[in-house]
Amino acid sequence: MPHLLHLDSSADLAGSRSRALTAAFAKAWAARGDDHTITYRDLHTEPLPRLSTPALHWAPRLRRPEETAPEADEALQQAILDELFAADVLLVGAPMYNYSPASTLKTWIDYIHVPGTTFTFDDVPSQPMAGRAAVVVTSAGGSYVEGSPTESWDHLTPVLQIVLGTALGMDVTVISTELTLAPRIPDLAAQVPHSEALFAAAVEKATTLAAKL
Ligand SMILES: Cc1cc2nc3c(=O)[nH]c(=O)nc-3n(C[C@H](O)[C@H](O)[C@H](O)COP(=O)(O)O)c2cc1C
């Protein structure tokens, strides 16, 4: 059964573009049939506690003797990892907050970016998610497109590409929507039609991708 893990992290429960885009993807995924199942996790409304100890950053076999973690925290991390391992496709809603991922999403990354468990660190091959699809939906108030003066300010997309793509070996597709603050910032007013066009194109891309992944 093809299974989707759908994560959202926007703090905006009313007008979020990343939430609208992940919802469009999930709807198109579900429309493929009852065998296309979904696990949903809202990292904003039900935030994970931040990592209690750096021991959790390492696979148990790579920890030093003094690096221990409370049993309950180990169990929570294992549950988060099992949720990821069960996914054929990972869908991540990622708003840009201060040029980087929302802290709630960053915390989820802290749980799943584990040397020796989700990516190979020593001579034991450890990349269980390799080759599976990850769809990253980014949403930013400004613009960080290639060639723009603020291109290098985007510390959201690269982090997700490095962790999910380079480290975990997943096949990452980024669906981005930008200039979402155009209707609100007077200097960006002329960009409103462009912002709307970007969003419409992103909806189309999400829907098309969900129908074929
Ligand atoms: C706490 C916070 C920080 C933000 N920081 C940035 C930023 O650094 N750059 C930017 O372009 N937009 C920033 N924004 C605007 C959001 O990226 C924008 O509203 C985006 O649409 C959020 O995604 P969403 O529509 O899925 O909620 C910020 C918004 C919030 C609430």
mmCIF file of C-alpha atoms and ligand atoms in Angstrom:
data_model
loop_
_atom_site.group_PDB
_atom_site.id
_atom_site.type_symbol
_atom_site.label_atom_id
_atom_site.label_comp_id
_atom_site.label_asym_id
_atom_site.label_seq_id
_atom_site.Cartn_x
_atom_site.Cartn_y
_atom_site.Cartn_z
ATOM 1 C CA MET A 1 0.000 0.000 0.000
ATOM 2 C CA PRO A 2 1.610 3.335 -1.006
ATOM 3 C CA HIS A 3 1.834 5.402 2.138
ATOM 4 C CA LEU A 4 2.268 9.169 2.532
ATOM 5 C CA LEU A 5 3.660 10.918 5.617
ATOM 6 C CA HIS A 6 2.262 14.451 5.541
ATOM 7 C CA LEU A 7 3.857 17.074 7.810
ATOM 8 C CA ASP A 8 2.800 20.692 8.258
ATOM 9 C CA SER A 9 4.643 23.313 10.278
ATOM 10 C CA SER A 10 3.090 26.670 9.470
ATOM 11 C CA ALA A 11 1.840 28.621 12.494
ATOM 12 C CA ASP A 12 -0.868 30.090 10.285
ATOM 13 C CA LEU A 13 -3.993 27.936 10.544
ATOM 14 C CA ALA A 14 -6.104 30.224 8.346
ATOM 15 C CA GLY A 15 -4.248 31.493 5.278
ATOM 16 C CA SER A 16 -1.086 29.413 5.071
ATOM 17 C CA ARG A 17 0.115 28.752 1.557
ATOM 18 C CA SER A 18 2.283 25.793 2.511
ATOM 19 C CA ARG A 19 -0.708 24.198 4.253
ATOM 20 C CA ALA A 20 -2.886 24.829 1.187
ATOM 21 C CA LEU A 21 -0.265 23.237 -1.053
ATOM 22 C CA THR A 22 0.336 20.168 1.100
ATOM 23 C CA ALA A 23 -3.456 19.765 1.381
ATOM 24 C CA ALA A 24 -3.752 19.874 -2.426
ATOM 25 C CA PHE A 25 -1.044 17.222 -2.685
ATOM 26 C CA ALA A 26 -2.665 15.011 -0.034
ATOM 27 C CA LYS A 27 -6.088 15.354 -1.660
ATOM 28 C CA ALA A 28 -4.721 14.267 -5.046
ATOM 29 C CA TRP A 29 -2.837 11.410 -3.364
ATOM 30 C CA ALA A 30 -5.982 10.175 -1.568
ATOM 31 C CA ALA A 31 -7.975 10.428 -4.806
ATOM 32 C CA ARG A 32 -5.838 7.635 -6.252
ATOM 33 C CA GLY A 33 -7.713 5.102 -4.165
ATOM 34 C CA ASP A 34 -8.199 3.614 -0.719
ATOM 35 C CA ASP A 35 -4.844 1.880 -0.943
ATOM 36 C CA HIS A 36 -3.119 5.313 -0.914
ATOM 37 C CA THR A 37 -2.949 5.871 2.823
ATOM 38 C CA ILE A 38 -1.803 8.929 4.788
ATOM 39 C CA THR A 39 -0.330 9.649 8.206
ATOM 40 C CA TYR A 40 -0.705 13.308 9.143
ATOM 41 C CA ARG A 41 1.411 15.154 11.702
ATOM 42 C CA ASP A 42 0.881 18.821 12.505
ATOM 43 C CA LEU A 43 4.165 19.981 14.013
ATOM 44 C CA HIS A 44 2.696 23.364 14.943
ATOM 45 C CA THR A 45 -0.469 22.350 16.775
ATOM 46 C CA GLU A 46 1.197 19.315 18.336
ATOM 47 C CA PRO A 47 4.855 20.318 18.609
ATOM 48 C CA LEU A 48 7.464 17.765 19.503
ATOM 49 C CA PRO A 49 9.557 18.512 22.571
ATOM 50 C CA ARG A 50 13.046 19.638 21.641
ATOM 51 C CA LEU A 51 15.736 16.964 21.869
ATOM 52 C CA SER A 52 16.413 16.371 25.542
ATOM 53 C CA THR A 53 19.995 15.248 25.024
ATOM 54 C CA PRO A 54 22.575 15.066 22.209
ATOM 55 C CA ALA A 55 22.722 11.293 22.807
ATOM 56 C CA LEU A 56 19.576 11.095 20.646
ATOM 57 C CA HIS A 57 21.514 12.527 17.713
ATOM 58 C CA TRP A 58 23.445 9.253 17.436
ATOM 59 C CA ALA A 59 22.440 5.691 16.653
ATOM 60 C CA PRO A 60 22.716 3.790 19.962
ATOM 61 C CA ARG A 61 25.747 1.820 18.716
ATOM 62 C CA LEU A 62 27.606 5.106 18.013
ATOM 63 C CA ARG A 63 27.023 6.666 21.430
ATOM 64 C CA ARG A 64 29.784 7.036 23.953
ATOM 65 C CA PRO A 65 29.263 5.155 27.244
ATOM 66 C CA GLU A 66 28.257 8.343 29.064
ATOM 67 C CA GLU A 67 25.709 9.290 26.374
ATOM 68 C CA THR A 68 22.349 8.031 27.578
ATOM 69 C CA ALA A 69 18.792 9.186 27.006
ATOM 70 C CA PRO A 70 15.610 8.813 29.080
ATOM 71 C CA GLU A 71 13.591 5.779 28.000
ATOM 72 C CA ALA A 72 10.535 7.882 27.159
ATOM 73 C CA ASP A 73 12.595 10.135 24.895
ATOM 74 C CA GLU A 74 14.097 7.109 23.115
ATOM 75 C CA ALA A 75 10.581 5.770 22.600
ATOM 76 C CA LEU A 76 9.346 9.066 21.173
ATOM 77 C CA GLN A 77 12.280 9.253 18.773
ATOM 78 C CA GLN A 78 11.678 5.659 17.682
ATOM 79 C CA ALA A 79 8.002 6.457 17.026
ATOM 80 C CA ILE A 80 8.984 9.459 14.879
ATOM 81 C CA LEU A 81 11.528 7.344 13.011
ATOM 82 C CA ASP A 82 9.062 4.479 12.495
ATOM 83 C CA GLU A 83 6.563 6.975 11.062
ATOM 84 C CA LEU A 84 9.216 8.088 8.582
ATOM 85 C CA PHE A 85 10.339 4.545 7.731
ATOM 86 C CA ALA A 86 6.716 3.589 6.964
ATOM 87 C CA ALA A 87 6.441 6.342 4.349
ATOM 88 C CA ASP A 88 6.860 5.680 0.650
ATOM 89 C CA VAL A 89 6.513 9.419 0.104
ATOM 90 C CA LEU A 90 7.308 12.209 2.564
ATOM 91 C CA LEU A 91 5.486 15.535 2.214
ATOM 92 C CA VAL A 92 6.834 18.485 4.223
ATOM 93 C CA GLY A 93 5.142 21.867 4.557
ATOM 94 C CA ALA A 94 7.935 24.330 5.285
ATOM 95 C CA PRO A 95 7.247 28.034 5.797
ATOM 96 C CA MET A 96 10.271 30.327 5.910
ATOM 97 C CA TYR A 97 10.696 31.843 9.358
ATOM 98 C CA ASN A 98 13.710 34.108 9.747
ATOM 99 C CA TYR A 99 15.288 32.669 6.607
ATOM 100 C CA SER A 100 15.172 29.138 8.020
ATOM 101 C CA PRO A 101 12.723 26.332 8.893
ATOM 102 C CA ALA A 102 10.084 26.862 11.580
ATOM 103 C CA SER A 103 11.469 25.728 14.935
ATOM 104 C CA THR A 104 8.821 22.994 15.048
ATOM 105 C CA LEU A 105 10.077 21.521 11.779
ATOM 106 C CA LYS A 106 13.674 21.969 12.864
ATOM 107 C CA THR A 107 12.896 19.896 15.958
ATOM 108 C CA TRP A 108 11.453 17.105 13.783
ATOM 109 C CA ILE A 109 14.675 17.215 11.724
ATOM 110 C CA ASP A 110 16.676 16.894 14.949
ATOM 111 C CA TYR A 111 14.814 13.627 15.678
ATOM 112 C CA ILE A 112 15.272 12.047 12.249
ATOM 113 C CA HIS A 113 18.752 13.176 11.154
ATOM 114 C CA VAL A 114 20.584 10.417 12.992
ATOM 115 C CA PRO A 115 24.081 9.229 12.024
ATOM 116 C CA GLY A 116 24.154 5.451 11.816
ATOM 117 C CA THR A 117 20.331 5.206 11.699
ATOM 118 C CA THR A 118 19.090 7.369 8.832
ATOM 119 C CA PHE A 119 22.384 8.052 7.127
ATOM 120 C CA THR A 120 25.642 6.197 6.801
ATOM 121 C CA PHE A 121 28.298 7.427 9.190
ATOM 122 C CA ASP A 122 30.787 4.551 9.447
ATOM 123 C CA ASP A 123 31.253 1.256 7.626
ATOM 124 C CA VAL A 124 27.688 0.080 8.357
ATOM 125 C CA PRO A 125 25.368 1.086 5.489
ATOM 126 C CA SER A 126 22.485 2.982 7.120
ATOM 127 C CA GLN A 127 20.285 4.820 4.649
ATOM 128 C CA PRO A 128 16.817 3.226 4.890
ATOM 129 C CA MET A 129 15.037 6.112 3.125
ATOM 130 C CA ALA A 130 17.377 6.118 0.109
ATOM 131 C CA GLY A 131 15.548 6.386 -3.191
ATOM 132 C CA ARG A 132 12.158 7.263 -1.691
ATOM 133 C CA ALA A 133 10.428 10.501 -2.664
ATOM 134 C CA ALA A 134 10.383 13.621 -0.510
ATOM 135 C CA VAL A 135 8.240 16.574 -1.540
ATOM 136 C CA VAL A 136 9.250 19.784 0.185
ATOM 137 C CA VAL A 137 6.741 22.635 -0.015
ATOM 138 C CA THR A 138 8.340 25.956 0.868
ATOM 139 C CA SER A 139 6.547 29.234 1.373
ATOM 140 C CA ALA A 140 8.281 32.586 1.805
ATOM 141 C CA GLY A 141 7.105 36.129 2.262
ATOM 142 C CA GLY A 142 9.913 37.566 0.136
ATOM 143 C CA SER A 143 11.802 36.329 -2.894
ATOM 144 C CA TYR A 144 15.001 34.309 -2.956
ATOM 145 C CA VAL A 145 15.125 33.140 -6.557
ATOM 146 C CA GLU A 146 18.379 32.387 -8.317
ATOM 147 C CA GLY A 147 20.092 35.572 -9.373
ATOM 148 C CA SER A 148 18.239 37.817 -6.928
ATOM 149 C CA PRO A 149 20.260 39.877 -4.397
ATOM 150 C CA THR A 150 18.749 37.816 -1.566
ATOM 151 C CA GLU A 151 19.390 34.412 -3.137
ATOM 152 C CA SER A 152 21.944 33.461 -0.465
ATOM 153 C CA TRP A 153 19.572 34.372 2.376
ATOM 154 C CA ASP A 154 17.511 31.213 1.914
ATOM 155 C CA HIS A 155 18.566 28.853 4.720
ATOM 156 C CA LEU A 156 15.339 26.888 4.494
ATOM 157 C CA THR A 157 15.485 24.998 1.183
ATOM 158 C CA PRO A 158 19.198 24.064 1.387
ATOM 159 C CA VAL A 159 18.807 22.532 4.862
ATOM 160 C CA LEU A 160 15.952 20.313 3.693
ATOM 161 C CA GLN A 161 17.804 19.333 0.529
ATOM 162 C CA ILE A 162 20.981 18.469 2.448
ATOM 163 C CA VAL A 163 19.254 16.504 5.211
ATOM 164 C CA LEU A 164 16.628 14.667 3.144
ATOM 165 C CA GLY A 165 18.536 14.450 -0.137
ATOM 166 C CA THR A 166 22.269 14.331 0.540
ATOM 167 C CA ALA A 167 22.187 12.624 3.953
ATOM 168 C CA LEU A 168 19.096 10.400 3.803
ATOM 169 C CA GLY A 169 19.420 9.801 0.059
ATOM 170 C CA MET A 170 15.810 10.681 -0.712
ATOM 171 C CA ASP A 171 14.692 11.895 -4.099
ATOM 172 C CA VAL A 172 13.730 15.485 -3.221
ATOM 173 C CA THR A 173 11.341 17.660 -5.210
ATOM 174 C CA VAL A 174 10.887 21.248 -4.060
ATOM 175 C CA ILE A 175 7.612 23.051 -4.682
ATOM 176 C CA SER A 176 8.024 26.675 -3.731
ATOM 177 C CA THR A 177 5.749 29.638 -3.428
ATOM 178 C CA GLU A 178 7.214 33.075 -2.816
ATOM 179 C CA LEU A 179 6.243 36.701 -2.290
ATOM 180 C CA THR A 180 3.349 35.644 -0.100
ATOM 181 C CA LEU A 181 3.637 38.963 1.761
ATOM 182 C CA ALA A 182 3.147 40.989 -1.436
ATOM 183 C CA PRO A 183 -0.444 41.930 -0.547
ATOM 184 C CA ARG A 184 0.719 43.192 2.836
ATOM 185 C CA ILE A 185 3.957 45.070 2.109
ATOM 186 C CA PRO A 186 3.438 48.310 0.158
ATOM 187 C CA ASP A 187 6.817 48.023 -1.610
ATOM 188 C CA LEU A 188 5.784 44.615 -2.969
ATOM 189 C CA ALA A 189 2.297 45.662 -4.107
ATOM 190 C CA ALA A 190 3.220 45.447 -7.782
ATOM 191 C CA GLN A 191 4.220 41.814 -7.238
ATOM 192 C CA VAL A 192 0.758 40.644 -6.163
ATOM 193 C CA PRO A 193 -0.189 39.190 -9.578
ATOM 194 C CA HIS A 194 3.191 37.434 -9.784
ATOM 195 C CA SER A 195 2.752 36.043 -6.270
ATOM 196 C CA GLU A 196 -0.680 34.696 -7.203
ATOM 197 C CA ALA A 197 0.681 33.173 -10.401
ATOM 198 C CA LEU A 198 3.473 31.462 -8.449
ATOM 199 C CA PHE A 199 0.935 30.011 -6.043
ATOM 200 C CA ALA A 200 -1.325 28.758 -8.846
ATOM 201 C CA ALA A 201 1.669 27.108 -10.537
ATOM 202 C CA ALA A 202 2.657 25.503 -7.235
ATOM 203 C CA VAL A 203 -0.868 24.077 -6.743
ATOM 204 C CA GLU A 204 -0.704 22.619 -10.239
ATOM 205 C CA LYS A 205 2.730 21.124 -9.585
ATOM 206 C CA ALA A 206 1.619 19.600 -6.267
ATOM 207 C CA THR A 207 -1.506 18.077 -7.788
ATOM 208 C CA THR A 208 0.330 16.681 -10.801
ATOM 209 C CA LEU A 209 3.119 15.233 -8.696
ATOM 210 C CA ALA A 210 0.733 13.567 -6.235
ATOM 211 C CA ALA A 211 -0.990 11.829 -9.105
ATOM 212 C CA LYS A 212 2.173 10.168 -10.335
ATOM 213 C CA LEU A 213 4.560 9.575 -7.428
HETATM 214 C C1 LIG B 1 8.000 34.292 12.573
HETATM 215 C C2 LIG B 1 8.008 34.638 11.106
HETATM 216 C C3 LIG B 1 9.221 34.878 10.479
HETATM 217 C C4 LIG B 1 9.250 35.150 9.128
HETATM 218 N N1 LIG B 1 10.454 35.332 8.509
HETATM 219 C C5 LIG B 1 10.499 35.519 7.173
HETATM 220 C C6 LIG B 1 11.741 35.637 6.506
HETATM 221 O O1 LIG B 1 12.812 35.551 7.090
HETATM 222 N N2 LIG B 1 11.726 35.823 5.162
HETATM 223 C C7 LIG B 1 10.568 35.881 4.448
HETATM 224 O O2 LIG B 1 10.624 36.004 3.227
HETATM 225 N N3 LIG B 1 9.371 35.762 5.059
HETATM 226 C C8 LIG B 1 9.313 35.568 6.391
HETATM 227 N N4 LIG B 1 8.110 35.436 7.020
HETATM 228 C C9 LIG B 1 6.885 35.398 6.195
HETATM 229 C C10 LIG B 1 6.509 33.960 5.866
HETATM 230 O O3 LIG B 1 7.574 33.286 5.214
HETATM 231 C C11 LIG B 1 5.285 33.950 4.958
HETATM 232 O O4 LIG B 1 4.198 34.502 5.674
HETATM 233 C C12 LIG B 1 4.938 32.578 4.444
HETATM 234 O O5 LIG B 1 3.800 32.680 3.622
HETATM 235 C C13 LIG B 1 4.695 31.605 5.596
HETATM 236 O O6 LIG B 1 4.266 30.339 5.111
HETATM 237 P P1 LIG B 1 2.728 29.929 5.195
HETATM 238 O O7 LIG B 1 1.982 30.812 4.211
HETATM 239 O O8 LIG B 1 2.691 28.510 4.817
HETATM 240 O O9 LIG B 1 2.261 30.172 6.594
HETATM 241 C C14 LIG B 1 8.040 35.190 8.380
HETATM 242 C C15 LIG B 1 6.827 34.957 9.030
HETATM 243 C C16 LIG B 1 6.807 34.680 10.381
HETATM 244 C C17 LIG B 1 5.479 34.400 11.044
#
